[in-house]
Short mmCIF file of N, CA and C in Angstrom, two decimals:
data_model
loop_
_atom_site.label_atom_id
_atom_site.label_comp_id
_atom_site.label_asym_id
_atom_site.label_seq_id
_atom_site.Cartn_x
_atom_site.Cartn_y
_atom_site.Cartn_z
N MET A 1 11.65 -7.54 -26.32
CA MET A 1 11.54 -8.38 -25.15
C MET A 1 11.28 -9.81 -25.61
N ALA A 2 11.83 -10.74 -24.89
CA ALA A 2 11.70 -12.14 -25.27
C ALA A 2 10.25 -12.61 -25.13
N ALA A 3 9.89 -13.53 -25.99
CA ALA A 3 8.52 -14.07 -25.97
C ALA A 3 8.29 -14.90 -24.72
N ASN A 4 7.06 -14.92 -24.27
CA ASN A 4 6.64 -15.75 -23.14
C ASN A 4 7.32 -15.40 -21.83
N ARG A 5 7.78 -14.20 -21.69
CA ARG A 5 8.36 -13.77 -20.41
C ARG A 5 7.30 -13.03 -19.64
N TYR A 6 7.26 -13.29 -18.34
CA TYR A 6 6.22 -12.74 -17.49
C TYR A 6 6.83 -12.41 -16.14
N MET A 7 6.45 -11.26 -15.60
CA MET A 7 6.81 -10.94 -14.22
C MET A 7 5.68 -10.13 -13.61
N ARG A 8 5.34 -10.50 -12.41
CA ARG A 8 4.34 -9.76 -11.66
C ARG A 8 4.95 -9.43 -10.32
N ILE A 9 4.84 -8.17 -9.95
CA ILE A 9 5.30 -7.72 -8.63
C ILE A 9 4.08 -7.23 -7.87
N GLN A 10 3.98 -7.66 -6.63
CA GLN A 10 2.91 -7.19 -5.75
C GLN A 10 3.55 -6.44 -4.59
N VAL A 11 2.95 -5.31 -4.24
CA VAL A 11 3.45 -4.52 -3.13
C VAL A 11 2.34 -4.26 -2.14
N GLN A 12 2.72 -4.18 -0.88
CA GLN A 12 1.80 -3.75 0.17
C GLN A 12 2.29 -2.37 0.59
N VAL A 13 1.38 -1.42 0.53
CA VAL A 13 1.73 -0.03 0.80
C VAL A 13 0.96 0.45 2.02
N GLU A 14 1.68 1.09 2.92
CA GLU A 14 1.07 1.72 4.09
C GLU A 14 1.64 3.12 4.21
N GLY A 15 0.77 4.10 4.19
CA GLY A 15 1.22 5.49 4.32
C GLY A 15 2.14 5.92 3.19
N GLY A 16 1.94 5.39 2.02
CA GLY A 16 2.75 5.77 0.87
C GLY A 16 4.10 5.09 0.79
N VAL A 17 4.37 4.16 1.72
CA VAL A 17 5.65 3.45 1.77
C VAL A 17 5.41 1.95 1.56
N VAL A 18 6.25 1.34 0.77
CA VAL A 18 6.14 -0.11 0.54
C VAL A 18 6.63 -0.83 1.79
N VAL A 19 5.76 -1.67 2.36
CA VAL A 19 6.13 -2.42 3.55
C VAL A 19 6.40 -3.89 3.23
N ASP A 20 5.96 -4.34 2.06
CA ASP A 20 6.23 -5.71 1.64
C ASP A 20 6.15 -5.75 0.12
N ALA A 21 6.95 -6.62 -0.48
CA ALA A 21 6.95 -6.78 -1.93
C ALA A 21 7.32 -8.21 -2.26
N SER A 22 6.67 -8.74 -3.28
CA SER A 22 6.97 -10.09 -3.74
C SER A 22 6.81 -10.14 -5.25
N PHE A 23 7.37 -11.17 -5.88
CA PHE A 23 7.29 -11.26 -7.33
C PHE A 23 7.11 -12.71 -7.76
N ALA A 24 6.63 -12.86 -8.98
CA ALA A 24 6.55 -14.16 -9.64
C ALA A 24 6.97 -13.94 -11.08
N THR A 25 7.71 -14.89 -11.63
CA THR A 25 8.17 -14.77 -13.00
C THR A 25 8.28 -16.14 -13.65
N THR A 26 8.15 -16.15 -14.96
CA THR A 26 8.41 -17.37 -15.73
C THR A 26 9.74 -17.22 -16.46
N GLY A 27 10.50 -16.21 -16.09
CA GLY A 27 11.72 -15.89 -16.80
C GLY A 27 12.93 -16.71 -16.36
N CYS A 28 14.04 -16.35 -16.96
CA CYS A 28 15.33 -17.00 -16.73
C CYS A 28 15.95 -16.52 -15.41
N ALA A 29 17.12 -17.03 -15.10
CA ALA A 29 17.81 -16.66 -13.86
C ALA A 29 18.02 -15.15 -13.73
N PRO A 30 18.43 -14.42 -14.80
CA PRO A 30 18.55 -12.97 -14.66
C PRO A 30 17.22 -12.29 -14.35
N CYS A 31 16.10 -12.83 -14.86
CA CYS A 31 14.79 -12.27 -14.51
C CYS A 31 14.49 -12.48 -13.04
N ILE A 32 14.81 -13.66 -12.54
CA ILE A 32 14.60 -13.95 -11.12
C ILE A 32 15.45 -13.02 -10.26
N ALA A 33 16.70 -12.83 -10.65
CA ALA A 33 17.59 -11.94 -9.90
C ALA A 33 17.06 -10.50 -9.93
N ALA A 34 16.59 -10.05 -11.08
CA ALA A 34 16.08 -8.68 -11.20
C ALA A 34 14.85 -8.49 -10.32
N GLY A 35 13.92 -9.43 -10.35
CA GLY A 35 12.72 -9.34 -9.53
C GLY A 35 13.04 -9.36 -8.05
N SER A 36 13.94 -10.23 -7.66
CA SER A 36 14.32 -10.35 -6.26
C SER A 36 14.98 -9.08 -5.75
N LEU A 37 15.96 -8.59 -6.48
CA LEU A 37 16.67 -7.39 -6.06
C LEU A 37 15.73 -6.20 -6.01
N LEU A 38 14.87 -6.08 -6.99
CA LEU A 38 13.96 -4.94 -7.03
C LEU A 38 12.96 -4.97 -5.88
N CYS A 39 12.47 -6.15 -5.54
CA CYS A 39 11.56 -6.25 -4.40
C CYS A 39 12.26 -5.89 -3.10
N GLU A 40 13.47 -6.36 -2.92
CA GLU A 40 14.23 -6.01 -1.72
C GLU A 40 14.48 -4.52 -1.66
N HIS A 41 14.80 -3.93 -2.81
CA HIS A 41 15.04 -2.49 -2.88
C HIS A 41 13.78 -1.70 -2.53
N ALA A 42 12.62 -2.20 -2.93
CA ALA A 42 11.36 -1.47 -2.76
C ALA A 42 10.93 -1.37 -1.31
N ILE A 43 11.20 -2.39 -0.51
CA ILE A 43 10.71 -2.42 0.87
C ILE A 43 11.33 -1.27 1.67
N GLY A 44 10.44 -0.48 2.28
CA GLY A 44 10.87 0.65 3.10
C GLY A 44 11.00 1.96 2.34
N ARG A 45 10.73 1.92 1.04
CA ARG A 45 10.87 3.14 0.22
C ARG A 45 9.49 3.69 -0.15
N PRO A 46 9.42 5.01 -0.29
CA PRO A 46 8.16 5.62 -0.74
C PRO A 46 7.84 5.21 -2.19
N VAL A 47 6.56 5.01 -2.45
CA VAL A 47 6.13 4.64 -3.79
C VAL A 47 6.60 5.67 -4.81
N ARG A 48 6.49 6.95 -4.48
CA ARG A 48 6.87 8.00 -5.44
C ARG A 48 8.35 7.88 -5.85
N GLU A 49 9.19 7.41 -4.95
CA GLU A 49 10.60 7.21 -5.26
C GLU A 49 10.78 6.02 -6.22
N LEU A 50 10.00 4.98 -5.99
CA LEU A 50 10.13 3.77 -6.81
C LEU A 50 9.67 3.99 -8.25
N LEU A 51 8.79 4.94 -8.46
CA LEU A 51 8.33 5.23 -9.82
C LEU A 51 9.44 5.82 -10.68
N ASN A 52 10.54 6.24 -10.04
CA ASN A 52 11.66 6.83 -10.77
C ASN A 52 12.83 5.88 -10.97
N VAL A 53 12.73 4.66 -10.46
CA VAL A 53 13.80 3.68 -10.63
C VAL A 53 13.83 3.25 -12.11
N THR A 54 15.01 3.13 -12.67
CA THR A 54 15.15 2.81 -14.09
C THR A 54 15.76 1.43 -14.31
N ALA A 55 15.56 0.92 -15.49
CA ALA A 55 16.18 -0.36 -15.87
C ALA A 55 17.70 -0.24 -15.84
N GLU A 56 18.22 0.91 -16.20
CA GLU A 56 19.67 1.11 -16.18
C GLU A 56 20.21 0.99 -14.75
N TRP A 57 19.48 1.59 -13.79
CA TRP A 57 19.89 1.47 -12.39
C TRP A 57 19.89 0.01 -11.97
N LEU A 58 18.82 -0.71 -12.33
CA LEU A 58 18.70 -2.11 -11.94
C LEU A 58 19.81 -2.95 -12.56
N GLU A 59 20.12 -2.72 -13.83
CA GLU A 59 21.22 -3.44 -14.46
C GLU A 59 22.52 -3.20 -13.71
N ASP A 60 22.79 -1.95 -13.35
CA ASP A 60 24.00 -1.63 -12.59
C ASP A 60 24.00 -2.32 -11.23
N ALA A 61 22.84 -2.30 -10.56
CA ALA A 61 22.74 -2.92 -9.24
C ALA A 61 22.97 -4.43 -9.32
N LEU A 62 22.63 -5.02 -10.45
CA LEU A 62 22.86 -6.45 -10.66
C LEU A 62 24.29 -6.76 -11.10
N GLY A 63 25.08 -5.74 -11.32
CA GLY A 63 26.45 -5.94 -11.78
C GLY A 63 26.54 -6.11 -13.28
N GLY A 64 25.50 -5.70 -13.98
CA GLY A 64 25.46 -5.81 -15.44
C GLY A 64 24.71 -7.05 -15.89
N LEU A 65 24.20 -6.99 -17.09
CA LEU A 65 23.51 -8.12 -17.71
C LEU A 65 24.02 -8.29 -19.13
N PRO A 66 24.09 -9.51 -19.63
CA PRO A 66 24.48 -9.71 -21.02
C PRO A 66 23.45 -9.03 -21.93
N PRO A 67 23.86 -8.56 -23.09
CA PRO A 67 22.93 -7.88 -23.99
C PRO A 67 21.63 -8.67 -24.25
N ALA A 68 21.73 -9.97 -24.37
CA ALA A 68 20.54 -10.78 -24.64
C ALA A 68 19.61 -10.89 -23.43
N ARG A 69 20.05 -10.43 -22.27
CA ARG A 69 19.23 -10.53 -21.05
C ARG A 69 18.90 -9.15 -20.46
N GLN A 70 19.23 -8.09 -21.15
CA GLN A 70 18.94 -6.76 -20.62
C GLN A 70 17.44 -6.51 -20.49
N TYR A 71 16.63 -7.23 -21.24
CA TYR A 71 15.18 -7.07 -21.13
C TYR A 71 14.69 -7.45 -19.74
N CYS A 72 15.46 -8.25 -19.00
CA CYS A 72 15.03 -8.69 -17.67
C CYS A 72 14.88 -7.50 -16.73
N ALA A 73 15.78 -6.55 -16.80
CA ALA A 73 15.69 -5.36 -15.96
C ALA A 73 14.46 -4.54 -16.35
N ALA A 74 14.23 -4.38 -17.64
CA ALA A 74 13.06 -3.62 -18.10
C ALA A 74 11.77 -4.31 -17.69
N LEU A 75 11.73 -5.62 -17.75
CA LEU A 75 10.55 -6.38 -17.37
C LEU A 75 10.24 -6.17 -15.88
N ALA A 76 11.26 -6.21 -15.05
CA ALA A 76 11.07 -6.01 -13.61
C ALA A 76 10.62 -4.59 -13.30
N ILE A 77 11.21 -3.61 -13.95
CA ILE A 77 10.82 -2.21 -13.74
C ILE A 77 9.37 -2.00 -14.15
N GLU A 78 9.00 -2.53 -15.29
CA GLU A 78 7.62 -2.40 -15.77
C GLU A 78 6.65 -3.02 -14.76
N ALA A 79 6.99 -4.17 -14.21
CA ALA A 79 6.13 -4.83 -13.22
C ALA A 79 6.02 -4.00 -11.94
N LEU A 80 7.14 -3.45 -11.48
CA LEU A 80 7.12 -2.64 -10.26
C LEU A 80 6.31 -1.38 -10.46
N GLN A 81 6.51 -0.71 -11.57
CA GLN A 81 5.77 0.52 -11.83
C GLN A 81 4.27 0.25 -11.94
N GLY A 82 3.90 -0.88 -12.52
CA GLY A 82 2.49 -1.25 -12.58
C GLY A 82 1.93 -1.49 -11.20
N ALA A 83 2.70 -2.13 -10.34
CA ALA A 83 2.24 -2.43 -8.97
C ALA A 83 2.13 -1.16 -8.14
N CYS A 84 2.91 -0.15 -8.46
CA CYS A 84 2.95 1.08 -7.67
C CYS A 84 1.99 2.16 -8.17
N GLN A 85 1.20 1.85 -9.16
CA GLN A 85 0.23 2.83 -9.64
C GLN A 85 -0.81 3.10 -8.58
N PRO A 86 -1.36 4.32 -8.56
CA PRO A 86 -2.37 4.67 -7.53
C PRO A 86 -3.50 3.64 -7.51
N GLY A 87 -3.87 3.23 -6.29
CA GLY A 87 -4.95 2.29 -6.12
C GLY A 87 -4.52 0.84 -6.14
N LYS A 88 -3.28 0.56 -6.53
CA LYS A 88 -2.78 -0.81 -6.55
C LYS A 88 -1.83 -1.01 -5.38
N GLY A 89 -1.83 -2.20 -4.82
CA GLY A 89 -0.89 -2.52 -3.77
C GLY A 89 -1.21 -1.91 -2.43
N GLU A 90 -2.33 -1.20 -2.31
CA GLU A 90 -2.68 -0.59 -1.03
C GLU A 90 -3.54 -1.53 -0.22
N GLY A 91 -3.28 -1.55 1.05
CA GLY A 91 -4.10 -2.36 1.94
C GLY A 91 -3.37 -3.55 2.47
#
């Protein structure tokens, strides 16, 4: 993963379903696109479903990423999975 890359995703969960999601990143345009698409995808979906989303799925949903930017999908997935852990994002 590239140095100095950061992404944070925050989710609001009600009844086990994501009702709102937002992100912040210091990354490049592909990181911004990955965070944006993933947050839009998350809204309205059960948290348990989102824990199974993969970087490969995200890359495909973005229409592919250059090899040097494939870490952007992994960075976004890691941020989403962290936000969806039990006790986080609720309330």
